[in-house]
Amino acid sequence: MYLRALVFGLGLTFVAAVASDREALARGPFDGKIVTSQKRIPVSARSQKAYYAKLRKQSSKKFQEDTDKKQWKVYFAAFFKKPLNDLEVTIKLYDVTDRKQPHLRASFEQFLDGRGQTSLVSYVKLERETFGVNRRVRMTVENRGRVLAETTFEILGEAEKYSGKVDFSEEETQGQ
């Protein structure tokens, strides 16, 4: 009887080890991360390995400004470490260029299709007035204060050039 209990206990240990290995295999290389791209994120592929290869090839960390619209369009895919038992996440964008403390620039809610999702594919438009130019931005996807995925990327563009030359009217120079 003592031997039977020992064998049963070892059997449970083995089953738990196999289950945790399956979970590790099911997790992808992007879990807890956000992949950013200048093009639409693919939503399917022949296999999981092919999908990850597409994402790696398409991912980008630097985005050029659309000078006509004065904005950046950033496509992203956020991958969670475990299925989310909620329908809403918060996306936060921080300026982390030259501050020790990140400065929150924007925050908005995003709704998921259903409970149990492990990823979110979407895009965001960043306005020049809000974010400035040539900045580092940290994006987080959060749920109830817990960070599910994050990344950092750069938004690039031509900064406004100032000549330092000032023209005053005659009224202004005479103090009127």
PDB file of C-alpha atoms in Angstrom:
ATOM      1  CA  MET A   1       0.000   0.000   0.000  1.00  0.00           C
ATOM      2  CA  TYR A   2       2.831   2.380   0.789  1.00  0.00           C
ATOM      3  CA  LEU A   3       4.415   1.582  -2.575  1.00  0.00           C
ATOM      4  CA  ARG A   4       1.088   2.194  -4.336  1.00  0.00           C
ATOM      5  CA  ALA A   5       0.802   5.690  -2.750  1.00  0.00           C
ATOM      6  CA  LEU A   6       4.376   6.484  -3.789  1.00  0.00           C
ATOM      7  CA  VAL A   7       3.742   5.402  -7.394  1.00  0.00           C
ATOM      8  CA  PHE A   8       0.473   7.387  -7.478  1.00  0.00           C
ATOM      9  CA  GLY A   9       2.284  10.485  -6.130  1.00  0.00           C
ATOM     10  CA  LEU A  10       5.013  10.149  -8.769  1.00  0.00           C
ATOM     11  CA  GLY A  11       2.329   9.747 -11.431  1.00  0.00           C
ATOM     12  CA  LEU A  12       0.712  13.044 -10.429  1.00  0.00           C
ATOM     13  CA  THR A  13       4.086  14.769 -10.510  1.00  0.00           C
ATOM     14  CA  PHE A  14       4.700  13.447 -14.027  1.00  0.00           C
ATOM     15  CA  VAL A  15       1.271  14.584 -15.251  1.00  0.00           C
ATOM     16  CA  ALA A  16       1.840  18.077 -13.801  1.00  0.00           C
ATOM     17  CA  ALA A  17       5.249  18.279 -15.487  1.00  0.00           C
ATOM     18  CA  VAL A  18       3.795  17.257 -18.872  1.00  0.00           C
ATOM     19  CA  ALA A  19       0.960  19.790 -18.541  1.00  0.00           C
ATOM     20  CA  SER A  20       3.364  22.624 -17.755  1.00  0.00           C
ATOM     21  CA  ASP A  21       5.511  21.622 -20.768  1.00  0.00           C
ATOM     22  CA  ARG A  22       2.420  21.774 -22.979  1.00  0.00           C
ATOM     23  CA  GLU A  23       1.652  25.265 -21.668  1.00  0.00           C
ATOM     24  CA  ALA A  24       5.226  26.330 -22.410  1.00  0.00           C
ATOM     25  CA  LEU A  25       4.942  24.952 -25.947  1.00  0.00           C
ATOM     26  CA  ALA A  26       1.591  26.668 -26.464  1.00  0.00           C
ATOM     27  CA  ARG A  27       3.055  30.019 -25.476  1.00  0.00           C
ATOM     28  CA  GLY A  28       4.634  31.901 -28.331  1.00  0.00           C
ATOM     29  CA  PRO A  29       7.760  34.001 -28.573  1.00  0.00           C
ATOM     30  CA  PHE A  30       5.732  37.229 -28.381  1.00  0.00           C
ATOM     31  CA  ASP A  31       3.816  36.549 -25.147  1.00  0.00           C
ATOM     32  CA  GLY A  32       3.739  39.691 -23.017  1.00  0.00           C
ATOM     33  CA  LYS A  33       4.952  41.771 -25.969  1.00  0.00           C
ATOM     34  CA  ILE A  34       3.474  44.050 -28.590  1.00  0.00           C
ATOM     35  CA  VAL A  35       4.602  43.755 -32.207  1.00  0.00           C
ATOM     36  CA  THR A  36       4.400  47.038 -34.122  1.00  0.00           C
ATOM     37  CA  SER A  37       4.349  47.453 -37.896  1.00  0.00           C
ATOM     38  CA  GLN A  38       3.932  50.044 -40.623  1.00  0.00           C
ATOM     39  CA  LYS A  39       1.608  47.647 -42.504  1.00  0.00           C
ATOM     40  CA  ARG A  40      -1.505  45.788 -41.426  1.00  0.00           C
ATOM     41  CA  ILE A  41      -0.792  42.899 -39.081  1.00  0.00           C
ATOM     42  CA  PRO A  42      -1.597  39.499 -40.635  1.00  0.00           C
ATOM     43  CA  VAL A  43      -4.285  37.559 -38.787  1.00  0.00           C
ATOM     44  CA  SER A  44      -3.630  34.104 -40.235  1.00  0.00           C
ATOM     45  CA  ALA A  45      -0.961  31.880 -41.760  1.00  0.00           C
ATOM     46  CA  ARG A  46      -0.407  28.235 -42.733  1.00  0.00           C
ATOM     47  CA  SER A  47       0.949  27.403 -39.274  1.00  0.00           C
ATOM     48  CA  GLN A  48       1.848  29.016 -35.978  1.00  0.00           C
ATOM     49  CA  LYS A  49       5.529  28.975 -36.948  1.00  0.00           C
ATOM     50  CA  ALA A  50       4.756  30.671 -40.286  1.00  0.00           C
ATOM     51  CA  TYR A  51       2.675  33.303 -38.494  1.00  0.00           C
ATOM     52  CA  TYR A  52       5.526  34.142 -36.111  1.00  0.00           C
ATOM     53  CA  ALA A  53       7.911  34.359 -39.083  1.00  0.00           C
ATOM     54  CA  LYS A  54       5.560  36.814 -40.836  1.00  0.00           C
ATOM     55  CA  LEU A  55       5.360  38.954 -37.703  1.00  0.00           C
ATOM     56  CA  ARG A  56       9.133  39.050 -37.259  1.00  0.00           C
ATOM     57  CA  LYS A  57       9.652  40.019 -40.896  1.00  0.00           C
ATOM     58  CA  GLN A  58       6.990  42.738 -40.815  1.00  0.00           C
ATOM     59  CA  SER A  59       7.746  44.224 -37.385  1.00  0.00           C
ATOM     60  CA  SER A  60       9.165  47.721 -37.126  1.00  0.00           C
ATOM     61  CA  LYS A  61      10.304  49.936 -34.257  1.00  0.00           C
ATOM     62  CA  LYS A  62      10.645  53.201 -36.242  1.00  0.00           C
ATOM     63  CA  PHE A  63       7.778  55.058 -37.896  1.00  0.00           C
ATOM     64  CA  GLN A  64       7.990  57.973 -40.325  1.00  0.00           C
ATOM     65  CA  GLU A  65       5.427  60.759 -40.135  1.00  0.00           C
ATOM     66  CA  ASP A  66       2.752  61.174 -42.793  1.00  0.00           C
ATOM     67  CA  THR A  67       3.624  64.825 -43.485  1.00  0.00           C
ATOM     68  CA  ASP A  68       0.289  65.607 -45.178  1.00  0.00           C
ATOM     69  CA  LYS A  69      -1.798  64.434 -42.228  1.00  0.00           C
ATOM     70  CA  LYS A  70       0.837  65.237 -39.553  1.00  0.00           C
ATOM     71  CA  GLN A  71       0.376  61.868 -37.872  1.00  0.00           C
ATOM     72  CA  TRP A  72       1.772  58.364 -37.555  1.00  0.00           C
ATOM     73  CA  LYS A  73      -0.292  55.227 -38.105  1.00  0.00           C
ATOM     74  CA  VAL A  74       1.016  52.331 -36.031  1.00  0.00           C
ATOM     75  CA  TYR A  75      -0.404  48.840 -36.531  1.00  0.00           C
ATOM     76  CA  PHE A  76       0.089  46.525 -33.581  1.00  0.00           C
ATOM     77  CA  ALA A  77      -0.549  43.034 -32.246  1.00  0.00           C
ATOM     78  CA  ALA A  78      -0.482  42.514 -28.482  1.00  0.00           C
ATOM     79  CA  PHE A  79       0.049  38.985 -27.164  1.00  0.00           C
ATOM     80  CA  PHE A  80      -1.011  38.099 -23.621  1.00  0.00           C
ATOM     81  CA  LYS A  81       0.732  35.466 -21.489  1.00  0.00           C
ATOM     82  CA  LYS A  82      -2.569  33.802 -20.618  1.00  0.00           C
ATOM     83  CA  PRO A  83      -6.180  34.082 -21.831  1.00  0.00           C
ATOM     84  CA  LEU A  84      -7.924  37.223 -20.632  1.00  0.00           C
ATOM     85  CA  ASN A  85     -11.189  36.740 -18.752  1.00  0.00           C
ATOM     86  CA  ASP A  86     -12.485  40.202 -19.641  1.00  0.00           C
ATOM     87  CA  LEU A  87     -13.815  42.113 -22.635  1.00  0.00           C
ATOM     88  CA  GLU A  88     -11.983  45.412 -22.157  1.00  0.00           C
ATOM     89  CA  VAL A  89      -8.338  46.488 -22.105  1.00  0.00           C
ATOM     90  CA  THR A  90      -6.748  49.916 -21.778  1.00  0.00           C
ATOM     91  CA  ILE A  91      -4.066  51.033 -24.190  1.00  0.00           C
ATOM     92  CA  LYS A  92      -1.674  53.611 -22.771  1.00  0.00           C
ATOM     93  CA  LEU A  93       0.969  55.578 -24.647  1.00  0.00           C
ATOM     94  CA  TYR A  94       3.842  57.163 -22.722  1.00  0.00           C
ATOM     95  CA  ASP A  95       6.562  59.547 -23.889  1.00  0.00           C
ATOM     96  CA  VAL A  96       9.810  58.023 -22.593  1.00  0.00           C
ATOM     97  CA  THR A  97      12.257  60.090 -24.648  1.00  0.00           C
ATOM     98  CA  ASP A  98      14.142  62.119 -22.066  1.00  0.00           C
ATOM     99  CA  ARG A  99      12.358  61.675 -18.771  1.00  0.00           C
ATOM    100  CA  LYS A 100      13.173  59.415 -15.887  1.00  0.00           C
ATOM    101  CA  GLN A 101       9.448  59.144 -15.264  1.00  0.00           C
ATOM    102  CA  PRO A 102       7.294  58.251 -18.273  1.00  0.00           C
ATOM    103  CA  HIS A 103       4.814  60.954 -19.264  1.00  0.00           C
ATOM    104  CA  LEU A 104       1.353  59.631 -20.203  1.00  0.00           C
ATOM    105  CA  ARG A 105       0.335  61.152 -23.556  1.00  0.00           C
ATOM    106  CA  ALA A 106      -2.790  59.153 -24.408  1.00  0.00           C
ATOM    107  CA  SER A 107      -5.014  56.429 -23.039  1.00  0.00           C
ATOM    108  CA  PHE A 108      -8.053  54.741 -24.542  1.00  0.00           C
ATOM    109  CA  GLU A 109     -10.248  51.679 -24.105  1.00  0.00           C
ATOM    110  CA  GLN A 110     -10.277  48.810 -26.571  1.00  0.00           C
ATOM    111  CA  PHE A 111     -12.946  46.105 -26.548  1.00  0.00           C
ATOM    112  CA  LEU A 112     -12.206  42.474 -27.358  1.00  0.00           C
ATOM    113  CA  ASP A 113     -14.393  40.082 -29.338  1.00  0.00           C
ATOM    114  CA  GLY A 114     -14.861  37.716 -26.414  1.00  0.00           C
ATOM    115  CA  ARG A 115     -13.506  36.359 -23.166  1.00  0.00           C
ATOM    116  CA  GLY A 116     -10.482  34.092 -23.253  1.00  0.00           C
ATOM    117  CA  GLN A 117      -8.621  35.971 -25.986  1.00  0.00           C
ATOM    118  CA  THR A 118      -4.824  35.758 -25.953  1.00  0.00           C
ATOM    119  CA  SER A 119      -4.132  38.552 -28.433  1.00  0.00           C
ATOM    120  CA  LEU A 120      -5.367  41.853 -29.816  1.00  0.00           C
ATOM    121  CA  VAL A 121      -4.733  43.166 -33.339  1.00  0.00           C
ATOM    122  CA  SER A 122      -5.475  46.824 -34.041  1.00  0.00           C
ATOM    123  CA  TYR A 123      -3.906  50.171 -34.973  1.00  0.00           C
ATOM    124  CA  VAL A 124      -3.522  53.622 -33.503  1.00  0.00           C
ATOM    125  CA  LYS A 125      -3.040  57.073 -35.048  1.00  0.00           C
ATOM    126  CA  LEU A 126      -0.667  59.374 -33.190  1.00  0.00           C
ATOM    127  CA  GLU A 127      -1.153  63.100 -33.775  1.00  0.00           C
ATOM    128  CA  ARG A 128       1.862  65.397 -34.034  1.00  0.00           C
ATOM    129  CA  GLU A 129       0.235  67.974 -31.731  1.00  0.00           C
ATOM    130  CA  THR A 130      -0.080  65.439 -28.918  1.00  0.00           C
ATOM    131  CA  PHE A 131       3.177  63.523 -29.279  1.00  0.00           C
ATOM    132  CA  GLY A 132       5.648  65.906 -30.890  1.00  0.00           C
ATOM    133  CA  VAL A 133       8.271  64.612 -33.289  1.00  0.00           C
ATOM    134  CA  ASN A 134      11.342  62.375 -32.930  1.00  0.00           C
ATOM    135  CA  ARG A 135      10.096  60.809 -29.702  1.00  0.00           C
ATOM    136  CA  ARG A 136      10.311  57.403 -28.053  1.00  0.00           C
ATOM    137  CA  VAL A 137       6.891  56.016 -27.149  1.00  0.00           C
ATOM    138  CA  ARG A 138       6.129  53.128 -24.803  1.00  0.00           C
ATOM    139  CA  MET A 139       2.823  51.384 -25.473  1.00  0.00           C
ATOM    140  CA  THR A 140       1.192  49.179 -22.859  1.00  0.00           C
ATOM    141  CA  VAL A 141      -1.950  47.071 -22.975  1.00  0.00           C
ATOM    142  CA  GLU A 142      -3.428  46.852 -19.485  1.00  0.00           C
ATOM    143  CA  ASN A 143      -6.377  45.239 -17.773  1.00  0.00           C
ATOM    144  CA  ARG A 144      -7.442  46.395 -14.311  1.00  0.00           C
ATOM    145  CA  GLY A 145      -4.046  47.987 -13.679  1.00  0.00           C
ATOM    146  CA  ARG A 146      -2.065  44.905 -14.734  1.00  0.00           C
ATOM    147  CA  VAL A 147       0.246  45.235 -17.760  1.00  0.00           C
ATOM    148  CA  LEU A 148      -0.536  42.425 -20.222  1.00  0.00           C
ATOM    149  CA  ALA A 149       1.892  43.432 -22.999  1.00  0.00           C
ATOM    150  CA  GLU A 150       4.253  46.296 -23.805  1.00  0.00           C
ATOM    151  CA  THR A 151       6.766  47.646 -26.313  1.00  0.00           C
ATOM    152  CA  THR A 152       8.754  50.770 -27.109  1.00  0.00           C
ATOM    153  CA  PHE A 153       9.053  52.378 -30.557  1.00  0.00           C
ATOM    154  CA  GLU A 154      10.144  55.666 -32.150  1.00  0.00           C
ATOM    155  CA  ILE A 155       8.128  58.218 -34.109  1.00  0.00           C
ATOM    156  CA  LEU A 156      10.294  60.149 -36.542  1.00  0.00           C
ATOM    157  CA  GLY A 157       9.732  63.243 -38.622  1.00  0.00           C
ATOM    158  CA  GLU A 158      11.209  66.551 -39.577  1.00  0.00           C
ATOM    159  CA  ALA A 159      11.295  68.943 -36.650  1.00  0.00           C
ATOM    160  CA  GLU A 160      10.248  72.529 -37.203  1.00  0.00           C
ATOM    161  CA  LYS A 161      13.237  74.715 -38.004  1.00  0.00           C
ATOM    162  CA  TYR A 162      13.572  78.139 -36.502  1.00  0.00           C
ATOM    163  CA  SER A 163      15.970  80.682 -37.990  1.00  0.00           C
ATOM    164  CA  GLY A 164      16.241  82.779 -34.847  1.00  0.00           C
ATOM    165  CA  LYS A 165      15.403  85.840 -36.927  1.00  0.00           C
ATOM    166  CA  VAL A 166      12.485  87.957 -35.757  1.00  0.00           C
ATOM    167  CA  ASP A 167      10.758  90.654 -37.794  1.00  0.00           C
ATOM    168  CA  PHE A 168       9.057  93.462 -35.905  1.00  0.00           C
ATOM    169  CA  SER A 169       6.689  95.996 -37.390  1.00  0.00           C
ATOM    170  CA  GLU A 170       7.453  99.682 -37.022  1.00  0.00           C
ATOM    171  CA  GLU A 171       4.686 100.016 -34.414  1.00  0.00           C
ATOM    172  CA  GLU A 172       6.270  97.291 -32.291  1.00  0.00           C
ATOM    173  CA  THR A 173       9.731  98.848 -32.490  1.00  0.00           C
ATOM    174  CA  GLN A 174       8.404 102.250 -31.412  1.00  0.00           C
ATOM    175  CA  GLY A 175       6.690 100.718 -28.379  1.00  0.00           C
ATOM    176  CA  GLN A 176       3.117 101.336 -29.436  1.00  0.00           C
TER     177      GLN A 176
END
